[in-house]
Short mmCIF file of C-alpha atoms and ligand atoms in Angstrom, two decimals:
data_model
loop_
_atom_site.label_atom_id
_atom_site.label_comp_id
_atom_site.label_asym_id
_atom_site.label_seq_id
_atom_site.Cartn_x
_atom_site.Cartn_y
_atom_site.Cartn_z
CA MET A 1 1.74 20.66 33.47
CA ILE A 2 0.53 18.61 30.50
CA ASP A 3 -3.25 18.46 30.06
CA LYS A 4 -4.70 15.31 31.64
CA ASP A 5 -6.66 14.42 28.49
CA ILE A 6 -3.45 14.43 26.45
CA ILE A 7 -1.80 12.24 29.09
CA ALA A 8 -4.75 9.83 28.99
CA GLN A 9 -4.64 9.71 25.18
CA ALA A 10 -0.88 9.11 25.11
CA LYS A 11 -1.24 6.22 27.56
CA LYS A 12 -4.21 4.74 25.68
CA GLN A 13 -2.48 4.88 22.29
CA LEU A 14 0.55 3.08 23.71
CA VAL A 15 -1.59 0.37 25.30
CA ASP A 16 -3.39 0.08 21.93
CA GLN A 17 0.06 -0.31 20.27
CA ASN A 18 -0.59 2.61 17.93
CA LYS A 19 2.96 3.77 17.18
CA GLU A 20 1.90 6.49 14.73
CA LYS A 21 -0.42 8.15 17.28
CA VAL A 22 2.10 7.72 20.10
CA LEU A 23 4.73 9.53 18.03
CA GLU A 24 2.30 12.22 16.97
CA ILE A 25 1.38 12.98 20.61
CA ALA A 26 5.03 12.93 21.76
CA ASN A 27 6.10 15.30 18.98
CA ASN A 28 3.16 17.65 19.57
CA VAL A 29 3.66 17.83 23.34
CA ILE A 30 7.35 18.65 22.91
CA ALA A 31 6.68 21.18 20.13
CA ASP A 32 4.21 22.90 22.52
CA GLY A 33 6.92 23.18 25.18
CA GLY A 34 5.66 20.29 27.36
CA ASP A 35 8.09 18.59 29.74
CA PRO A 36 9.35 15.39 28.06
CA LEU A 37 9.98 13.66 31.39
CA GLU A 38 6.48 14.45 32.61
CA LEU A 39 5.08 12.85 29.45
CA MET A 40 7.27 9.80 30.04
CA ASP A 41 6.44 9.47 33.75
CA ARG A 42 2.70 10.20 33.60
CA ALA A 43 1.78 8.60 30.26
CA PHE A 44 4.27 6.28 28.61
CA ILE A 45 5.69 4.48 31.67
CA PRO A 46 2.21 3.78 33.13
CA GLY A 47 1.16 2.74 29.58
CA ILE A 48 3.96 0.22 29.09
CA ASN A 49 3.45 -1.03 32.67
CA LYS A 50 -0.19 -1.69 31.82
CA VAL A 51 0.94 -3.58 28.68
CA GLY A 52 3.30 -5.58 30.93
CA ASP A 53 0.46 -6.38 33.35
CA LEU A 54 -1.83 -7.51 30.53
CA PHE A 55 1.00 -9.66 29.15
CA GLY A 56 1.71 -11.09 32.62
CA ARG A 57 -1.97 -12.01 33.01
CA GLY A 58 -2.12 -13.67 29.59
CA GLN A 59 -4.52 -11.03 28.21
CA LEU A 60 -2.02 -9.84 25.62
CA PHE A 61 0.59 -11.93 23.79
CA LEU A 62 4.23 -11.64 22.81
CA PRO A 63 3.66 -10.21 19.28
CA GLU A 64 1.51 -7.43 20.80
CA LEU A 65 4.06 -6.84 23.57
CA MET A 66 6.70 -6.44 20.86
CA VAL A 67 4.62 -3.93 18.88
CA ALA A 68 3.93 -1.94 22.08
CA ALA A 69 7.65 -2.07 22.94
CA ASP A 70 8.48 -0.75 19.47
CA ALA A 71 6.05 2.16 19.97
CA MET A 72 7.54 2.78 23.44
CA GLN A 73 11.06 2.75 21.98
CA ALA A 74 10.04 5.26 19.29
CA ALA A 75 8.48 7.54 21.95
CA THR A 76 11.60 7.16 24.11
CA ASP A 77 13.79 8.20 21.18
CA VAL A 78 11.76 11.42 20.78
CA ILE A 79 11.89 12.08 24.55
CA ASN A 80 15.63 11.39 24.67
CA VAL A 81 16.36 13.88 21.88
CA ALA A 82 14.35 16.50 23.78
CA LEU A 83 16.17 15.69 27.03
CA ALA A 84 19.54 16.04 25.32
CA LYS A 85 18.55 19.52 24.09
CA MET A 86 17.51 20.53 27.62
CA GLY A 87 20.98 19.71 28.93
CA GLY A 88 22.85 22.56 27.26
CA LYS A 89 26.45 23.12 28.19
CA GLN A 90 27.22 22.03 31.70
CA GLU A 91 30.31 21.34 33.69
CA LYS A 92 31.06 17.62 33.51
CA LYS A 93 30.21 15.76 36.69
CA GLY A 94 31.70 12.30 36.88
CA LYS A 95 31.85 9.32 34.53
CA VAL A 96 29.43 6.42 34.54
CA ALA A 97 29.35 3.14 32.58
CA LEU A 98 25.81 1.82 32.14
CA ALA A 99 24.69 -1.55 30.83
CA THR A 100 21.73 -3.86 30.76
CA VAL A 101 23.07 -7.14 32.09
CA LYS A 102 23.78 -10.40 30.26
CA GLY A 103 20.68 -12.33 29.16
CA ASP A 104 18.50 -9.24 29.27
CA VAL A 105 17.48 -7.19 26.23
CA HIS A 106 15.23 -4.71 28.07
CA ASP A 107 16.89 -1.37 27.47
CA ILE A 108 14.15 1.25 27.19
CA GLY A 109 14.55 2.31 30.83
CA LYS A 110 18.33 2.16 30.69
CA CYS A 111 18.31 4.46 27.65
CA ILE A 112 16.17 7.01 29.53
CA VAL A 113 18.62 6.88 32.42
CA VAL A 114 21.52 7.45 29.99
CA SER A 115 19.80 10.47 28.42
CA LEU A 116 18.83 12.11 31.70
CA MET A 117 22.32 11.66 33.12
CA ARG A 118 23.86 13.19 30.00
CA ALA A 119 21.38 16.07 30.19
CA ASN A 120 22.67 16.64 33.74
CA GLY A 121 26.30 16.92 32.70
CA ILE A 122 27.32 13.36 33.62
CA THR A 123 29.58 11.59 31.10
CA VAL A 124 27.97 8.24 30.30
CA PHE A 125 29.45 5.27 28.47
CA ASP A 126 26.44 3.33 27.26
CA LEU A 127 27.64 -0.26 26.97
CA GLY A 128 24.32 -1.45 25.54
CA ARG A 129 22.19 -4.44 26.49
CA ASP A 130 22.84 -8.14 27.08
CA VAL A 131 26.34 -7.23 28.24
CA ASP A 132 28.42 -9.82 30.10
CA THR A 133 30.20 -9.06 33.35
CA ASP A 134 33.73 -9.28 31.91
CA THR A 135 32.91 -6.70 29.22
CA ILE A 136 31.37 -4.36 31.79
CA VAL A 137 34.49 -4.55 33.99
CA GLU A 138 36.88 -4.22 31.02
CA GLN A 139 35.07 -1.13 29.68
CA ALA A 140 34.83 0.47 33.13
CA VAL A 141 38.59 0.12 33.56
CA LYS A 142 39.31 1.28 29.99
CA GLU A 143 37.14 4.41 30.31
CA ASP A 144 38.28 4.99 33.91
CA VAL A 145 34.73 5.61 35.11
CA ASP A 146 33.69 6.51 38.65
CA ILE A 147 30.47 4.49 38.74
CA ILE A 148 29.27 1.26 37.12
CA GLY A 149 25.49 1.12 36.73
CA THR A 150 23.55 -1.97 35.72
CA SER A 151 19.95 -2.44 34.73
CA ALA A 152 18.05 -5.75 35.05
CA LEU A 153 14.39 -6.24 34.13
CA LEU A 154 14.07 -9.98 34.62
CA THR A 155 14.13 -11.77 37.96
CA THR A 156 16.37 -14.32 36.21
CA THR A 157 18.98 -11.70 35.23
CA MET A 158 19.19 -9.79 38.53
CA GLY A 159 21.82 -12.33 39.59
CA GLN A 160 24.15 -10.75 37.04
CA GLN A 161 24.29 -7.66 39.26
CA LYS A 162 25.54 -9.84 42.11
CA LYS A 163 28.02 -11.48 39.73
CA LEU A 164 29.44 -8.04 38.93
CA GLU A 165 30.02 -7.30 42.62
CA GLN A 166 31.82 -10.64 42.98
CA ALA A 167 33.88 -10.09 39.80
CA LEU A 168 34.99 -6.66 41.00
CA LYS A 169 36.03 -8.13 44.37
CA SER A 170 37.95 -11.04 42.79
CA ALA A 171 39.78 -8.63 40.47
CA GLY A 172 40.72 -6.40 43.43
CA LEU A 173 38.72 -3.57 41.81
CA ARG A 174 35.81 -3.21 44.24
CA ASP A 175 37.20 -0.06 45.85
CA ARG A 176 38.00 1.53 42.52
CA PHE A 177 34.35 1.92 41.44
CA LYS A 178 31.02 2.78 43.02
CA THR A 179 28.17 0.56 41.81
CA MET A 180 24.53 1.35 41.21
CA VAL A 181 21.67 -0.99 40.32
CA GLY A 182 18.23 -0.40 38.83
CA GLY A 183 15.39 -2.02 36.89
CA ALA A 184 11.75 -2.87 37.65
CA PRO A 185 12.32 -5.96 39.87
CA VAL A 186 15.35 -4.43 41.63
CA THR A 187 14.98 -2.92 45.10
CA GLY A 188 17.05 -1.14 47.71
CA ARG A 189 17.04 -4.37 49.70
CA TRP A 190 18.52 -6.26 46.76
CA ALA A 191 21.20 -3.59 46.37
CA ALA A 192 22.12 -3.89 50.06
CA ARG A 193 22.10 -7.68 49.89
CA ILE A 194 24.56 -7.89 47.00
CA GLY A 195 26.72 -5.03 48.30
CA ALA A 196 25.97 -2.44 45.61
CA ASP A 197 26.61 1.15 46.65
CA ALA A 198 23.26 2.50 45.45
CA TYR A 199 19.83 1.63 44.11
CA ALA A 200 17.92 4.01 41.86
CA GLU A 201 14.17 3.73 41.38
CA ASP A 202 13.95 5.79 38.21
CA ALA A 203 16.02 8.03 35.95
CA GLN A 204 15.72 11.11 38.16
CA ASP A 205 16.71 9.09 41.21
CA GLY A 206 19.64 7.73 39.15
CA VAL A 207 20.94 11.25 38.55
CA MET A 208 20.54 12.07 42.25
CA LYS A 209 22.36 8.91 43.31
CA VAL A 210 25.28 9.67 40.97
CA LYS A 211 25.57 13.11 42.55
CA GLU A 212 25.41 11.60 46.04
CA LEU A 213 27.96 8.90 45.25
CA LEU A 214 30.37 11.45 43.84
CA ALA A 215 29.36 14.17 46.28
CA VAL A 216 29.20 16.71 43.44
CO1 B1M B 1 9.63 -8.07 28.71
N1 B1M B 1 9.22 -8.71 30.51
N2 B1M B 1 10.18 -9.87 28.18
N3 B1M B 1 9.91 -7.30 26.94
N4 B1M B 1 8.79 -6.52 29.37
C1 B1M B 1 8.85 -7.71 31.52
C2 B1M B 1 10.08 -7.23 32.29
C3 B1M B 1 7.82 -8.54 32.43
C4 B1M B 1 7.73 -8.03 33.87
C5 B1M B 1 6.43 -8.55 31.73
C6 B1M B 1 5.42 -9.38 32.50
O1 B1M B 1 5.45 -10.59 32.43
N5 B1M B 1 4.51 -8.75 33.22
C7 B1M B 1 8.42 -9.99 32.31
C8 B1M B 1 9.48 -10.35 33.35
C9 B1M B 1 8.95 -11.32 34.40
C10 B1M B 1 10.00 -11.69 35.38
O2 B1M B 1 11.17 -11.52 35.25
N6 B1M B 1 9.54 -12.22 36.46
C11 B1M B 1 8.99 -9.96 30.89
C12 B1M B 1 9.25 -11.11 30.11
C13 B1M B 1 8.81 -12.43 30.71
C14 B1M B 1 9.89 -11.05 28.85
C15 B1M B 1 10.30 -12.23 27.94
C16 B1M B 1 10.91 -13.44 28.68
C17 B1M B 1 9.03 -12.60 27.12
C18 B1M B 1 9.20 -13.82 26.23
O3 B1M B 1 10.03 -13.85 25.37
N7 B1M B 1 8.39 -14.81 26.51
C19 B1M B 1 11.33 -11.55 27.00
C20 B1M B 1 12.76 -11.60 27.58
C21 B1M B 1 13.80 -11.12 26.62
C22 B1M B 1 15.17 -11.00 27.31
O4 B1M B 1 15.47 -9.96 27.85
N8 B1M B 1 15.95 -12.04 27.29
C23 B1M B 1 10.82 -10.15 26.99
C24 B1M B 1 10.94 -9.28 25.92
C25 B1M B 1 10.47 -7.98 25.88
C26 B1M B 1 10.49 -7.10 24.63
C27 B1M B 1 11.72 -7.32 23.76
C28 B1M B 1 9.24 -7.38 23.82
C29 B1M B 1 10.34 -5.66 25.28
C30 B1M B 1 11.70 -4.95 25.58
C31 B1M B 1 12.12 -4.00 24.48
C32 B1M B 1 13.31 -3.18 24.91
O5 B1M B 1 13.57 -2.89 26.07
N9 B1M B 1 14.08 -2.76 23.91
C33 B1M B 1 9.69 -5.99 26.62
C34 B1M B 1 8.99 -5.05 27.44
C35 B1M B 1 8.75 -3.69 26.82
C36 B1M B 1 8.57 -5.33 28.77
C37 B1M B 1 7.74 -4.47 29.74
C38 B1M B 1 6.29 -4.53 29.29
C39 B1M B 1 8.13 -3.01 29.89
C40 B1M B 1 9.61 -2.73 30.22
C41 B1M B 1 9.87 -1.24 30.02
O6 B1M B 1 10.40 -0.83 29.01
N10 B1M B 1 9.41 -0.42 31.00
C42 B1M B 1 8.00 -5.21 31.12
C43 B1M B 1 6.88 -5.03 32.14
C44 B1M B 1 7.24 -4.05 33.24
O7 B1M B 1 8.40 -3.76 33.51
N11 B1M B 1 6.24 -3.58 33.91
C45 B1M B 1 8.42 -6.55 30.67
C46 B1M B 1 9.48 1.04 30.90
C47 B1M B 1 10.83 1.53 31.40
C48 B1M B 1 10.91 3.04 31.27
O8 B1M B 1 10.91 1.17 32.76
O9 B1M B 1 12.79 -0.48 32.36
O10 B1M B 1 11.67 -0.29 34.64
P1 B1M B 1 12.14 0.35 33.38
O11 B1M B 1 13.20 1.50 33.76
C49 B1M B 1 12.93 2.50 34.71
C50 B1M B 1 13.36 2.13 36.13
O12 B1M B 1 13.33 0.75 36.41
C51 B1M B 1 14.72 2.74 36.28
O13 B1M B 1 14.66 3.92 35.48
C52 B1M B 1 13.85 3.67 34.32
C53 B1M B 1 13.14 4.96 33.95
O14 B1M B 1 12.28 5.38 34.98
N12 B1M B 1 15.91 2.01 35.87
C54 B1M B 1 17.14 2.38 36.34
C55 B1M B 1 16.08 0.99 35.03
N13 B1M B 1 17.36 0.66 34.93
C56 B1M B 1 18.05 1.51 35.73
C57 B1M B 1 19.41 1.60 36.00
C58 B1M B 1 19.83 2.60 36.91
C59 B1M B 1 18.91 3.47 37.48
C60 B1M B 1 17.56 3.37 37.22
O15 B1M B 1 21.10 2.78 37.24
C61 B1M B 1 22.04 1.79 36.97
#
């Protein structure tokens, strides 16, 4: 368990948009054998959520949001490298294509999901961010994946997840893939409404849902 003062400092430095300090804390925690996911879940995610709240309330502006996002991305990169090392050699369990949907550049969460899945022996094709439906379907077919996962962080881009379900149906491909949706505004209710096979709340839940969908 990471010391609560370190957690508080890590969160504070992210909210203060201090990339140098954020990186220093992330590197130190990992060098001391701390759990990278615990640091993400207890410090950096609450930190960036606080930044988001301040931005939403007009108490912090876009340039500051961008600096905080850059610090968050740098911390995520450090965490993701540590997660990849934790994975070791594992039997491969299923193939997943993951993308942030068209019109949406939020990819910090999606990248954590990618890393944790890989660390759990799942083969992931990371299609990137702002990816249109046709490209997602094309790549899923090309790589012959089992599951297509999409991330949406904006209420205005969640509709792209529904569009994917419709595109798969029109192409006669709906039964070929399982689908999973995630992202801050996305819910289990939304997943059920659009006909997605699963909703994942966070990266750990994403790994669990892949295992459930593939029954591995
Ligand atoms: Co933006 N942004 N942003 N932003 N941003 C939000 C989403 C917002 C809620 C902030 C706010 O107003 N309070 C708001 C959306 C409001 C709405 O839709 N109603 C918003 C806005 C408005 C905008 C812009 C429009 C701002 C502007 O330009 N005026 C703009 C849009 C750009 C675009 O996409 N077209 C914009 C831009 C940006 C930055 C570029 C500055 C930056 C993103 C940088 C990047 O990602 N490379 C950014 C950031 C950082 C945020 C907040 C603060 C944080 C997002 C984040 O990284 N969270 C965000 C506020 C918030 O969400 N509270 C906000 C941490 C991350 C680990 O969590 O992504 O939820 P998350 O992922 C989690 C789970 O959701 C889940 O697992 C992850 C790990 O636990 N998960 C999955 C996610 N995808 C999954 C997929 C799965 C499974 C699980 O399987 C398929």
